[in-house]
Short mmCIF file of C-alpha atoms in Angstrom, two decimals:
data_model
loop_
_atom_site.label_atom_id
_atom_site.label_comp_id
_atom_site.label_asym_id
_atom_site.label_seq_id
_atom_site.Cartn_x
_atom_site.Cartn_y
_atom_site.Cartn_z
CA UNK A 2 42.49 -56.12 26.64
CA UNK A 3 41.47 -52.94 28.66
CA UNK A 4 44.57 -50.92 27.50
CA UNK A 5 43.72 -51.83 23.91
CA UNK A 6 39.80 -50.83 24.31
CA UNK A 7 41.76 -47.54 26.02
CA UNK A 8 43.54 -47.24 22.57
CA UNK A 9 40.84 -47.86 20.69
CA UNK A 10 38.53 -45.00 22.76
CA UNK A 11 41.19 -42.85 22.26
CA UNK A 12 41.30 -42.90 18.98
CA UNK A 13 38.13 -42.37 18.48
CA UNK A 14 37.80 -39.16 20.70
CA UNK A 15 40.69 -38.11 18.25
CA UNK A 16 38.34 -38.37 15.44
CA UNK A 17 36.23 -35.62 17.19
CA UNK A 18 38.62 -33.41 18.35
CA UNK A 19 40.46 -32.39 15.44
CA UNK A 20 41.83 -29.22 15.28
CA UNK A 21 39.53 -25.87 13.64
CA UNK A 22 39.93 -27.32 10.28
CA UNK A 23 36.43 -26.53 9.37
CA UNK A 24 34.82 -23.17 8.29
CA UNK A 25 31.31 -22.36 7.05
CA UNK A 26 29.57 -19.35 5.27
CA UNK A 27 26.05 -18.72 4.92
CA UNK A 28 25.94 -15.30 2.88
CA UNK A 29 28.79 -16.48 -0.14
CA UNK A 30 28.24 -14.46 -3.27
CA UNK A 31 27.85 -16.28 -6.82
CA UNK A 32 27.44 -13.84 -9.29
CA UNK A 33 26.21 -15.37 -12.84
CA UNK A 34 26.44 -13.68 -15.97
CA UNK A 35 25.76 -14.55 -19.44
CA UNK A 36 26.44 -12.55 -22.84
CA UNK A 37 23.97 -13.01 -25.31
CA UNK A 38 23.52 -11.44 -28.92
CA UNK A 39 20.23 -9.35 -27.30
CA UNK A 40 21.20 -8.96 -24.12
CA UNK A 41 23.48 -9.20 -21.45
CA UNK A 42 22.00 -10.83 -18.21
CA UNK A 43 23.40 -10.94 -14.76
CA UNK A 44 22.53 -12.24 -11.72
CA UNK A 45 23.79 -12.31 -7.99
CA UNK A 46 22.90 -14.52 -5.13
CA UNK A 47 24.44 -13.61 -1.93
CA UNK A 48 23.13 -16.61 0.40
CA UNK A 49 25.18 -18.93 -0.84
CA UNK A 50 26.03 -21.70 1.74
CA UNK A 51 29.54 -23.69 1.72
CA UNK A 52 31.58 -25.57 4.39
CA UNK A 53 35.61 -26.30 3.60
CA UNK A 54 37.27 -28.24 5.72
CA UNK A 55 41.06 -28.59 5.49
CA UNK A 56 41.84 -31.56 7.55
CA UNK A 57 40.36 -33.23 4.23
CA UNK A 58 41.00 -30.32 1.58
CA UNK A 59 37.26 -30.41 0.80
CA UNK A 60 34.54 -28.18 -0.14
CA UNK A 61 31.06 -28.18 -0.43
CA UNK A 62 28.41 -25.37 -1.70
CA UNK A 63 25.22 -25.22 -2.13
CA UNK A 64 22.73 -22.48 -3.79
CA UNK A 65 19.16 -21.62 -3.27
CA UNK A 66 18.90 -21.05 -6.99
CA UNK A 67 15.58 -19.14 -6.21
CA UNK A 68 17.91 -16.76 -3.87
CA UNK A 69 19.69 -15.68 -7.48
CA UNK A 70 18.26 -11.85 -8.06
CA UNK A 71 18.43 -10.08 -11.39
CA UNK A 72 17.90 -6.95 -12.75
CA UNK A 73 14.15 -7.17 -13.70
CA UNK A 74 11.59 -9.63 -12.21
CA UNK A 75 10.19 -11.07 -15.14
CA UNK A 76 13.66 -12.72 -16.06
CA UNK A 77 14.24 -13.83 -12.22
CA UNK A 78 10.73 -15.41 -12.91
CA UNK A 79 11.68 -17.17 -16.23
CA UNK A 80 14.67 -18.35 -14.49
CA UNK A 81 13.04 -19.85 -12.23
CA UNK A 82 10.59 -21.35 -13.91
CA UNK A 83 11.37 -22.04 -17.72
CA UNK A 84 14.95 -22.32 -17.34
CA UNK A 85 16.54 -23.92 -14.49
CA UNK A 86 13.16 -25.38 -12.89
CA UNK A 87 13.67 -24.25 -9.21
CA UNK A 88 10.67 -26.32 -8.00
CA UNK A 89 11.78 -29.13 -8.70
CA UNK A 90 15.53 -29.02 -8.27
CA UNK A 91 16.35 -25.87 -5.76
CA UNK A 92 19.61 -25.87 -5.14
CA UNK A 93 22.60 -26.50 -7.22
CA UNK A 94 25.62 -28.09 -5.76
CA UNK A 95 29.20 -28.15 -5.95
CA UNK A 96 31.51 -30.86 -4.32
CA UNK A 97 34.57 -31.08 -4.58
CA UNK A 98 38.39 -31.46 -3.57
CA UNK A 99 41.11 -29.12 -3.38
CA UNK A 100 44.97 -29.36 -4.00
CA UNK A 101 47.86 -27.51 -4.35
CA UNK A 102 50.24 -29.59 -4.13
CA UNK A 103 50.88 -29.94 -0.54
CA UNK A 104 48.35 -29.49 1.98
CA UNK A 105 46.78 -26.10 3.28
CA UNK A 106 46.97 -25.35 6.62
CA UNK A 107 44.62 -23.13 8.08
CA UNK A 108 46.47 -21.64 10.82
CA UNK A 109 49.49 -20.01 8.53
CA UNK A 110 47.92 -16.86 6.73
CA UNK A 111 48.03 -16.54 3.40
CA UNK A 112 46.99 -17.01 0.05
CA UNK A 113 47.09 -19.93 -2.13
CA UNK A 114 46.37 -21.01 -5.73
CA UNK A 115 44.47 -24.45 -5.47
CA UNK A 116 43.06 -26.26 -8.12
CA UNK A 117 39.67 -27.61 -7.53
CA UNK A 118 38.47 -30.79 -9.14
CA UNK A 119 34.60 -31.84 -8.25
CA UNK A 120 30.93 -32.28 -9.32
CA UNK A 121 28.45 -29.52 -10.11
CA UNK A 122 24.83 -30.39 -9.75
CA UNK A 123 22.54 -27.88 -11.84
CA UNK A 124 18.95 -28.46 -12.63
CA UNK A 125 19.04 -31.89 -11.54
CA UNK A 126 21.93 -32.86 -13.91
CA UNK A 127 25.32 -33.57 -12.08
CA UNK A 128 28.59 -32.85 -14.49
CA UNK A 129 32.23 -32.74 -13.19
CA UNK A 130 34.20 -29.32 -13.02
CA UNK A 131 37.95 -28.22 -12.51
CA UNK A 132 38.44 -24.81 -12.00
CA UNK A 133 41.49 -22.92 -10.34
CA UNK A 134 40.71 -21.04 -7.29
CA UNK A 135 42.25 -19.13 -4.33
CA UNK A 136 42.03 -19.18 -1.20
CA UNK A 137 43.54 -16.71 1.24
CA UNK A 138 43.83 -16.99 5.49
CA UNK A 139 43.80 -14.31 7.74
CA UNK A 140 43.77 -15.32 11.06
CA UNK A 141 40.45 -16.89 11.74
CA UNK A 142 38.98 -15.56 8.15
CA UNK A 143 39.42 -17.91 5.02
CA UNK A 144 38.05 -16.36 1.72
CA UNK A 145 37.79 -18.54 -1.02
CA UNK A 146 37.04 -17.43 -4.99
CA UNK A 147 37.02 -19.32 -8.11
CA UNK A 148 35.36 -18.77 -11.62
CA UNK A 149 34.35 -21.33 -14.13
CA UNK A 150 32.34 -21.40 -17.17
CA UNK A 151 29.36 -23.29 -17.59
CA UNK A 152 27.64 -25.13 -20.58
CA UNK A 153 23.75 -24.73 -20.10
CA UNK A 154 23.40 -27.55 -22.42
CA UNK A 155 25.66 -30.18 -20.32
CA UNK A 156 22.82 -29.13 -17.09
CA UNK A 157 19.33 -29.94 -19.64
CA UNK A 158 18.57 -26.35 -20.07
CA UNK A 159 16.89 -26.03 -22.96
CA UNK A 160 16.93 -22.43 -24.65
CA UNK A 161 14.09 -22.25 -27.16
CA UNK A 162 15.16 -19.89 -30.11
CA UNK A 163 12.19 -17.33 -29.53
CA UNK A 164 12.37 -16.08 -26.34
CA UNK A 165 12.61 -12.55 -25.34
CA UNK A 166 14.85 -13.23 -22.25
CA UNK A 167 17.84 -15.44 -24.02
CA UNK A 168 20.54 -16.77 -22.55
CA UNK A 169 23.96 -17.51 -23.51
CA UNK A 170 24.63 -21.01 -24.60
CA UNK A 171 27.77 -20.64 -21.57
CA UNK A 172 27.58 -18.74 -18.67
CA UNK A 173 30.38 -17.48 -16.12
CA UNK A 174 29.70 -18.22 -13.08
CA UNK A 175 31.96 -16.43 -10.01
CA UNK A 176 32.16 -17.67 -6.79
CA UNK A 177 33.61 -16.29 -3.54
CA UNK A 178 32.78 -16.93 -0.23
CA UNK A 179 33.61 -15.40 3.41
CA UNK A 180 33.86 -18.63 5.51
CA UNK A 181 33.78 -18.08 9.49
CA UNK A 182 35.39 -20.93 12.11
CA UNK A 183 32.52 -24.07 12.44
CA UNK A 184 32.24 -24.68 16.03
CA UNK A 185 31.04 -27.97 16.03
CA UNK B 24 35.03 -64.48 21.40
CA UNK B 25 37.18 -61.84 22.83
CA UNK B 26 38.98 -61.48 19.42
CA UNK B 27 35.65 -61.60 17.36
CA UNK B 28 34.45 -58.48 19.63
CA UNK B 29 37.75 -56.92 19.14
CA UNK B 30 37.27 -57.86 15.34
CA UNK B 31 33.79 -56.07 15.16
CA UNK B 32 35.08 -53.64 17.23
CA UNK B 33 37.90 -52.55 15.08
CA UNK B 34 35.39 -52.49 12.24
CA UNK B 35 33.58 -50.21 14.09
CA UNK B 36 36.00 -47.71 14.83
CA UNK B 37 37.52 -47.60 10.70
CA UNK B 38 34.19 -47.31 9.66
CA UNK B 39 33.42 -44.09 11.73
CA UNK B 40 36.66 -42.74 10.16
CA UNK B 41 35.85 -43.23 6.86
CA UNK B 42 32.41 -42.15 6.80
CA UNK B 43 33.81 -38.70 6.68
CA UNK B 44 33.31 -37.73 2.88
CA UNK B 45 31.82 -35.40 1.19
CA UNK B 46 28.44 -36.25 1.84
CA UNK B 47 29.41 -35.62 5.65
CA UNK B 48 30.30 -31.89 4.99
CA UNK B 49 26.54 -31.84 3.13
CA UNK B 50 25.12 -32.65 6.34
CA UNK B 51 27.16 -30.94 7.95
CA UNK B 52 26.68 -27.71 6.26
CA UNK B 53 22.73 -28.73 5.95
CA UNK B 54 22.54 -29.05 9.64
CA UNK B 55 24.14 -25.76 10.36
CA UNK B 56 21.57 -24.20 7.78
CA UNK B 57 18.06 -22.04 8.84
CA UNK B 58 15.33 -23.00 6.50
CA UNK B 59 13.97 -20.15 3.85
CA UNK B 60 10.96 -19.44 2.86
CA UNK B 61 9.97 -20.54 -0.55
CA UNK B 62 7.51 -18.35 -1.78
CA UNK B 63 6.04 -19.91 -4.81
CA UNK B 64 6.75 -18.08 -8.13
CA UNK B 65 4.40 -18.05 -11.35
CA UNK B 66 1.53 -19.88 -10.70
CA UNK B 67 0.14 -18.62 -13.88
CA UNK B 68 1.99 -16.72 -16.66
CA UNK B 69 0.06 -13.71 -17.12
CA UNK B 70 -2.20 -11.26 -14.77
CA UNK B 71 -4.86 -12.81 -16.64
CA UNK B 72 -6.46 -16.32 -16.28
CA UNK B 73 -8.62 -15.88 -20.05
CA UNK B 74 -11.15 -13.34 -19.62
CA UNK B 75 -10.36 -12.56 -15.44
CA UNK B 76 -7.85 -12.26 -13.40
CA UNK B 77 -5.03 -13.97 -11.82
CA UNK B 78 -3.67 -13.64 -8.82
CA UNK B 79 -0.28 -12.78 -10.59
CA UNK B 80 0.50 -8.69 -9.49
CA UNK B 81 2.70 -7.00 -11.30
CA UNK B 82 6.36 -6.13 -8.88
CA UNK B 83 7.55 -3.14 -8.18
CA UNK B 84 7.80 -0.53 -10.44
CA UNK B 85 6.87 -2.61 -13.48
CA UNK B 86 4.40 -1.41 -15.67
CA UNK B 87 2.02 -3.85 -18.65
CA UNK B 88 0.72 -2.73 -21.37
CA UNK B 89 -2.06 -5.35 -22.03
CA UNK B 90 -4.09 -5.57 -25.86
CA UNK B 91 -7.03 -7.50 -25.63
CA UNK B 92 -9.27 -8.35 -28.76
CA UNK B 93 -12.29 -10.04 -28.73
CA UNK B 94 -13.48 -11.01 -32.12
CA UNK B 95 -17.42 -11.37 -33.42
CA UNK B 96 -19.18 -14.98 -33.11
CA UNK B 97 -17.77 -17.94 -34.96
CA UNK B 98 -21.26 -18.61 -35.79
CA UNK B 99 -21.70 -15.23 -37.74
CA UNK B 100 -20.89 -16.71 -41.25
CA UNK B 101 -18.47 -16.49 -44.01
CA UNK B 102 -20.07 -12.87 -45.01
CA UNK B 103 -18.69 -11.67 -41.40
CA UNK B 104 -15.53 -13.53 -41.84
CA UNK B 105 -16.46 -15.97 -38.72
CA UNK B 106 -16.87 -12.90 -36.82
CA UNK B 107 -13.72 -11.47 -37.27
CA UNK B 108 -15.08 -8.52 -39.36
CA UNK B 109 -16.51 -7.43 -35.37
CA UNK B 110 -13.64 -6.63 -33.31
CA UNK B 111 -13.95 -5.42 -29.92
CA UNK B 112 -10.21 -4.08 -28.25
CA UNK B 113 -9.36 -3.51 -24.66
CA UNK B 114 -6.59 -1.26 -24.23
CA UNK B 115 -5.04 -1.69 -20.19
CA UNK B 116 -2.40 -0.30 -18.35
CA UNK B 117 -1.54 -2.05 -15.11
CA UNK B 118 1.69 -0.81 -13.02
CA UNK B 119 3.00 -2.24 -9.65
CA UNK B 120 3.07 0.51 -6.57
CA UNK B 121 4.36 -2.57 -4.77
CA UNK B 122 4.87 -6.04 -5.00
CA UNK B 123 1.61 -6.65 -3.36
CA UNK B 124 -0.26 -3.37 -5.17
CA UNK B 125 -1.01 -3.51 -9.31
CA UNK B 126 -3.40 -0.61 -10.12
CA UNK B 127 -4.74 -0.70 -13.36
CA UNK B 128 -6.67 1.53 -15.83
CA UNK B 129 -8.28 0.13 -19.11
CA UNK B 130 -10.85 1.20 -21.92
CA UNK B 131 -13.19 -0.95 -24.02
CA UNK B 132 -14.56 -0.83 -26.91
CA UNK B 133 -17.33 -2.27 -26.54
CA UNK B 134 -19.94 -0.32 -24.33
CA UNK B 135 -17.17 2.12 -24.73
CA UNK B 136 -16.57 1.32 -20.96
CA UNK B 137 -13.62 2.76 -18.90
CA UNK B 138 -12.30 0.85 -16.19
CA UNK B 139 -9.86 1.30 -13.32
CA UNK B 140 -9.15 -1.81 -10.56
CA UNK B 141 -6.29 -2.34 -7.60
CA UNK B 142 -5.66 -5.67 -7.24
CA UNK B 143 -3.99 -6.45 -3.41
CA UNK B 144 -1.87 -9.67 -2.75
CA UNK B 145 -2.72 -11.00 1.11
CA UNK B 146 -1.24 -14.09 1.03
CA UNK B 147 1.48 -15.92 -0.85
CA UNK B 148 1.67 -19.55 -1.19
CA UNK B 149 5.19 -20.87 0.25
CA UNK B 150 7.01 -23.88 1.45
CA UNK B 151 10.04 -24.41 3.80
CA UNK B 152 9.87 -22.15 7.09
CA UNK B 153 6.54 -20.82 6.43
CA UNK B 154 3.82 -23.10 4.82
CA UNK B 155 0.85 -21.42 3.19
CA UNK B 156 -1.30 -23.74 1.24
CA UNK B 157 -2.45 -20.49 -0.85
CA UNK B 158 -2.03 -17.17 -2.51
CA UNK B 159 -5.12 -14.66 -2.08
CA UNK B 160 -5.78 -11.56 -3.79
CA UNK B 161 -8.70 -9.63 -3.87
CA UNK B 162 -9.48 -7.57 -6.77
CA UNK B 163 -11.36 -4.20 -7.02
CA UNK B 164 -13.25 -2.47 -9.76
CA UNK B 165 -15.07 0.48 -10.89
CA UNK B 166 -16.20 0.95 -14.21
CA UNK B 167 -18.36 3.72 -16.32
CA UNK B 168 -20.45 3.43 -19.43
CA UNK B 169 -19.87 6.38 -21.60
CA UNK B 170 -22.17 5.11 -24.59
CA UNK B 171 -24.68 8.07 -25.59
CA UNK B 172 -28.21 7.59 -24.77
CA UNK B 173 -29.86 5.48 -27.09
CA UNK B 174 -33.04 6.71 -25.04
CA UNK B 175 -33.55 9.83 -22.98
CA UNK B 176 -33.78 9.25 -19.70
CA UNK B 177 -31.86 6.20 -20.53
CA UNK B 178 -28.65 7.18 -18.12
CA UNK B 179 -30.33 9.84 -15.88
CA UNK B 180 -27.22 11.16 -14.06
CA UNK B 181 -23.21 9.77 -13.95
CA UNK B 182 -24.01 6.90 -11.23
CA UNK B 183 -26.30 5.15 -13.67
CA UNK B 184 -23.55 4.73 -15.56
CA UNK B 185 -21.07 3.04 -12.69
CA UNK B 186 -20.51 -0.50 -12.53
CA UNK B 187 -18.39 -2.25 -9.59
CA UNK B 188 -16.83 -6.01 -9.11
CA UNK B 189 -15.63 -7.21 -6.08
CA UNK B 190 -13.46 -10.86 -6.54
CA UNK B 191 -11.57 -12.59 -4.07
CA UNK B 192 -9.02 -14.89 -5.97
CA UNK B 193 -7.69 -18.17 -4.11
CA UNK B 194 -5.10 -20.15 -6.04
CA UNK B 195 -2.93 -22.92 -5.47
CA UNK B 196 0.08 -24.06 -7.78
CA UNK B 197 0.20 -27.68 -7.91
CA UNK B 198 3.79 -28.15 -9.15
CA UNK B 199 4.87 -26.92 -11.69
CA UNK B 200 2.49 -28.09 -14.51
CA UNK B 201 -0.78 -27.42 -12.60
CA UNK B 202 -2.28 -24.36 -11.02
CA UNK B 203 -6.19 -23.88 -9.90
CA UNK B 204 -7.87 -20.82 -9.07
CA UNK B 205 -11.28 -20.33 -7.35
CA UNK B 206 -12.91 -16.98 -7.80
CA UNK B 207 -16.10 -15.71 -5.44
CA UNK B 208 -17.44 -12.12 -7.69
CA UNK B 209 -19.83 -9.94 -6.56
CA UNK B 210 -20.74 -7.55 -9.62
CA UNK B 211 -22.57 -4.70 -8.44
CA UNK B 212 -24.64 -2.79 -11.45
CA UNK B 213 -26.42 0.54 -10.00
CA UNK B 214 -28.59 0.69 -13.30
CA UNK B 215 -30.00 -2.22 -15.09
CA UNK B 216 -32.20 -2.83 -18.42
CA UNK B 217 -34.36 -4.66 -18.41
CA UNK B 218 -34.08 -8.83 -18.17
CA UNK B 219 -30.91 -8.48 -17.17
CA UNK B 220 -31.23 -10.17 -13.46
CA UNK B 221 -30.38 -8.42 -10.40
CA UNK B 222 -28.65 -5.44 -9.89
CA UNK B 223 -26.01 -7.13 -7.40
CA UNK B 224 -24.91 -10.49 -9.43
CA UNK B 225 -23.10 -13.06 -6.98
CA UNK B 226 -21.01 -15.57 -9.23
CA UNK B 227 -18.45 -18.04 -8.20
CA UNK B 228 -15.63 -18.88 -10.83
CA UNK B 229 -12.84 -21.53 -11.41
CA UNK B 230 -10.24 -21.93 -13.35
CA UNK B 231 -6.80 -23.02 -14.10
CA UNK B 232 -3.78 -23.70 -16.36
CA UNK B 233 -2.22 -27.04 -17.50
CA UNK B 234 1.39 -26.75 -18.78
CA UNK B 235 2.35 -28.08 -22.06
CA UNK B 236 5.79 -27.06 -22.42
CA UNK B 237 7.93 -24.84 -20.04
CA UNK B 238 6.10 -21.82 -22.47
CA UNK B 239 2.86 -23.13 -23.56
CA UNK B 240 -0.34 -23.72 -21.14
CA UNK B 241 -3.33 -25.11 -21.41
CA UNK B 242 -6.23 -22.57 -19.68
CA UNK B 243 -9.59 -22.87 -18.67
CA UNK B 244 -12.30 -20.56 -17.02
CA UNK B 245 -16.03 -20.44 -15.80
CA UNK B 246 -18.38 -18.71 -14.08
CA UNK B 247 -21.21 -19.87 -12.79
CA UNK B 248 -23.95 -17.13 -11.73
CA UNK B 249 -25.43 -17.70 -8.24
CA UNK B 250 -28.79 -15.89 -8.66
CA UNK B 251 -29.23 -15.79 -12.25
CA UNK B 252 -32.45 -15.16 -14.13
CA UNK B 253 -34.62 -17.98 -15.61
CA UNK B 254 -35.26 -17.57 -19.06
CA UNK B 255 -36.95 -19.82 -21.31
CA UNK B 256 -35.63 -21.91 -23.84
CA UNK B 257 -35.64 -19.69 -26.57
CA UNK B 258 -35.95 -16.24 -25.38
CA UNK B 259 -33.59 -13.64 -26.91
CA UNK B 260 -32.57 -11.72 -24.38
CA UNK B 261 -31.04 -15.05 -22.17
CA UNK B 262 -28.10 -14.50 -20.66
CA UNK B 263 -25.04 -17.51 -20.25
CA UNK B 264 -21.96 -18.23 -17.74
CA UNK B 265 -19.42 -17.41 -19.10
CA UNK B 266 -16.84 -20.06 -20.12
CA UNK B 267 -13.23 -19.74 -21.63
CA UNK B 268 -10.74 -21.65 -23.10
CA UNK B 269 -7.32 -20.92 -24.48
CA UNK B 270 -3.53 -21.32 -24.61
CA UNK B 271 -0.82 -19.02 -23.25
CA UNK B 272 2.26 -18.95 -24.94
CA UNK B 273 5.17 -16.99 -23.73
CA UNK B 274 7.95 -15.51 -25.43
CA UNK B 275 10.29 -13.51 -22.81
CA UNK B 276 8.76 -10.28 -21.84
CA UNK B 277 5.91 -10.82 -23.35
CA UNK B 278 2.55 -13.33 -22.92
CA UNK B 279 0.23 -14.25 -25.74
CA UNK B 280 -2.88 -15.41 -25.28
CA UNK B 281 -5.38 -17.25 -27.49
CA UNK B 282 -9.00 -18.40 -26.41
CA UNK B 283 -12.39 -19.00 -27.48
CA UNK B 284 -15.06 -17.49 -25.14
CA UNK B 285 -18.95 -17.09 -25.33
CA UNK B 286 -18.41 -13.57 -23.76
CA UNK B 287 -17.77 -10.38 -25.31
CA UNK B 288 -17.07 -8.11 -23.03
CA UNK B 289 -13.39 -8.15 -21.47
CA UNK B 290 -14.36 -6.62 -17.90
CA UNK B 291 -15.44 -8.51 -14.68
CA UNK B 292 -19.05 -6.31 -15.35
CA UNK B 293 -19.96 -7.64 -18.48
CA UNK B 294 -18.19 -11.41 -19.36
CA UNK B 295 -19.93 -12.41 -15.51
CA UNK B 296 -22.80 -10.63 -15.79
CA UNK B 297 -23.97 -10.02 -19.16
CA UNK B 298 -22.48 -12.81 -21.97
CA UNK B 299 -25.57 -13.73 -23.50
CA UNK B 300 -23.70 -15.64 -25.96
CA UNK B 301 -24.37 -19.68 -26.06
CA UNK B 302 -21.19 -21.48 -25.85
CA UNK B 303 -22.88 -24.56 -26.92
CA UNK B 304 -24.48 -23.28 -30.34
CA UNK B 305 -21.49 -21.69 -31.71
CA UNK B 306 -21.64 -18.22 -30.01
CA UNK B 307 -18.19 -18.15 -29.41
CA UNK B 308 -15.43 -15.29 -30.25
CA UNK B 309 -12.15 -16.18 -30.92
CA UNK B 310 -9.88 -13.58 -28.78
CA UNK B 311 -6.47 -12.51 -27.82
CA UNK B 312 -4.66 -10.74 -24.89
CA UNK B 313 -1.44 -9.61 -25.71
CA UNK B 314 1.10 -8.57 -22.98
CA UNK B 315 4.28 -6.54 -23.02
CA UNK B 316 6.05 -5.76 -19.60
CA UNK B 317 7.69 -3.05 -19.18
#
């Protein structure tokens, strides 16, 4: 009975001392940028927070979407505001789960081609995304970067046929994010 | 009973692997987060409420080109057109020397009255690291009257002629569909005719905006004169708080707005201190401010 509650503690311990399989970022850049018939609009947000962890080949990000800064003020404002709502839904998310093929491990540098399959949460309205991304080691540095296209329609985001400040019915969205070790 | 403990035990220890998902990196990355600050954006749409101001500033480097027109009384008559035969314009230019500095420069028709403010941001309303219930601005005027004497003696040097306003502006955004404004206003006049109250004019306003669509809002505005005059019932020279009512409707860069208003005049001066129009019996002029940003 005591060796087995032995076992049993040292699995558990094992749980918590996995190897650095974990990295986080705090400052990830997300550029957006849509193409419309007026006007082409583009914004960048470069405190954009993720964790990956590798033991599980998952990802998560999240954007302050009030972090997002454009070119003029007024159209930071009426994305804020008239388009994606930031009051009442801040941040967007992205989960999600990353293969290619055979599992990545983070202490052999190099660069892979993964492809990502998840959930994207905009303006309160979750849809599911696959994109293909990369992600490249160097020594204790992972960089990750993907770019997908979105549907402002699929996220509720109504664009009234008068305004000044359009935007296009899809937007690109690029990701790429510095992640450092997570010393947990 | 040692094999049920072992049981729960064993539960115990799968569970705590498997609660590792997704939702465990959220936390994860959550709890490894420093909170922002959320400074609240757009409490109103436009620098102005209906006839005042907002305690929206302009940002850096951006400069609005504001039309305002402020039609006769409703109550004028077919002959008149319903006063729109009378049109009074305010032409403005307002430009942000930082995001917490607009100054501004504006002429009116009526009075022919040139105007020139600086409107200061203090305090921003936020959530997250830093709470602040409220923004604050306080807003600055000077004005001069540059009608001809319709008497001589009437203006008797250029000070005569100078007008000043002194608001502080306190406004809260209630989500996104409600934002209230108080405004305290001290109009100071140097020279004053005659029955027209004090020469310093201490008024307290309120106001605010409803939202009916993400580009439409509902607004409403008053002031209410602290040491007004008594007049009697029908004496023609009576002077009214002003009150306002309108819609803003916003198309991109630029903010219309359409209200109905016992006032005439489109500076602090004159719609606080001088609207001798009677909301009540159909004194009202239908008005517009139109805004382009630059």
């Amino acid at each position: 009975m005591k060796n087995i509650i032995i076992i049993y503690l040292a699995f558990l311990v094992s749980n918590s001392l996995v190897a650095q399989d974990k990295f986080i970022t705090q400052t990830g850049h997300t550029k957006f940028f849509s193409s419309a018939p007026l006007e082409d609009i583009e914004a960048h947000n470069n405190k954009v927070q993720s964790v990956i962890d590798f033991a599980k080949q998952e990802v998560v990000v999240s954007m302050d979407m009030q972090a997002f800064e454009f070119d003029k003020s007024l159209m930071r404002e009426h994305f804020n505001e008239n388009y994606v709502e930031s009051e009442k839904y801040p941040k967007a998310i992205f989960k999600g789960t990353f293969s290619n093929g055979s599992p990545i491990d983070p202490t052999k540098d190099g660069a892979y081609t993964v492809t990502v399959e998840g959930t994207m949460t905009i303006h309160g309205v979750t849809q599911p995304v696959t994109t293909e991304g990369t992600i490249v080691i160097n020594g204790a540095k992972v960089n990750a970067q993907t770019k997908f296209m979105i549907k402002v329609a699929d996220h509720d985001i109504d664009i009234p046929k008068i305004v000044f400040h359009n935007i296009a019915e899809e937007v690109e969205v690029t990701v790429d994010l510095k992640y450092d070790p997570l010393n947990s | 009973m040692k094999i049920r403990t072992l049981f729960f035990f064993s539960v115990a220890v799968l569970l705590s692997v498997g609660a590792f998902a997704q939702d465990d990196l959220m936390n994860l990355l959550e709890a490894n987060t420093e909170e922002s600050i959320h400074f609240t954006e757009a409490t109103f749409k436009g620098s102005r409420l209906i006839n005042g101001h907002t305690v929206e500033t302009r940002k850096q480097g951006e400069l609005e080109f504001l039309i305002s027109h402020r039609f006769g009384r409703l109550n004028s008559g077919a002959y008149e057109f319903f006063g729109l035969d009378a049109a009074n314009v305010r032409l403005g230019l307002e430009y942000g020397v930082a995001d917490f500095l607009t100054l501004g420069v504006g002429r009116n028709s009526f009075e022919k009255t040139y105007d020139g403010f600086a409107k200061i941001k203090w305090l921003r309303q936020s959530k997250g690291k830093r709470v602040m219930p409220v923004s604050v601005v306080t807003f600055s005027s000077a004005a001069i009257n540059t009608l001809t004497e319709s008497s001589p003696g009437e203006f008797p040097d250029l000070t005569a002629r100078m007008f000043y306003t002194q608001q502080l502006l306190i406004a809260r955004k209630f989500g996104s569909a409600l934002s209230l404004q108080i405004m305290p206003t001290l109009v100071h006049r140097n020279r004053i005719q005659e029955r027209e109250g004090e020469n310093d004019i201490y008024a307290l306003g309120v106001g605010g905006r409803i939202k009916l669509t993400q580009r439409v809002s509902l607004n409403g505005e008053y002031y209410y004169r602290l040491n007004a005059e008594e007049y009697a019932e029908d004496d023609l020279n009576q002077l009214f708080n002003s009150l306002a009512i309108g819609f803003d409707i916003e198309t991109g860069g630029h903010v219309f707005q359409l209200h109905l208003t016992n006032s005439r005049a489109m500076i602090e001066k004159g719609f606080i201190a001088e609207t001798n129009g009677n909301f009540f019996a159909g004194d009202i002029h239908f008005g517009f401010n139109v805004s382009r940003v630059f």
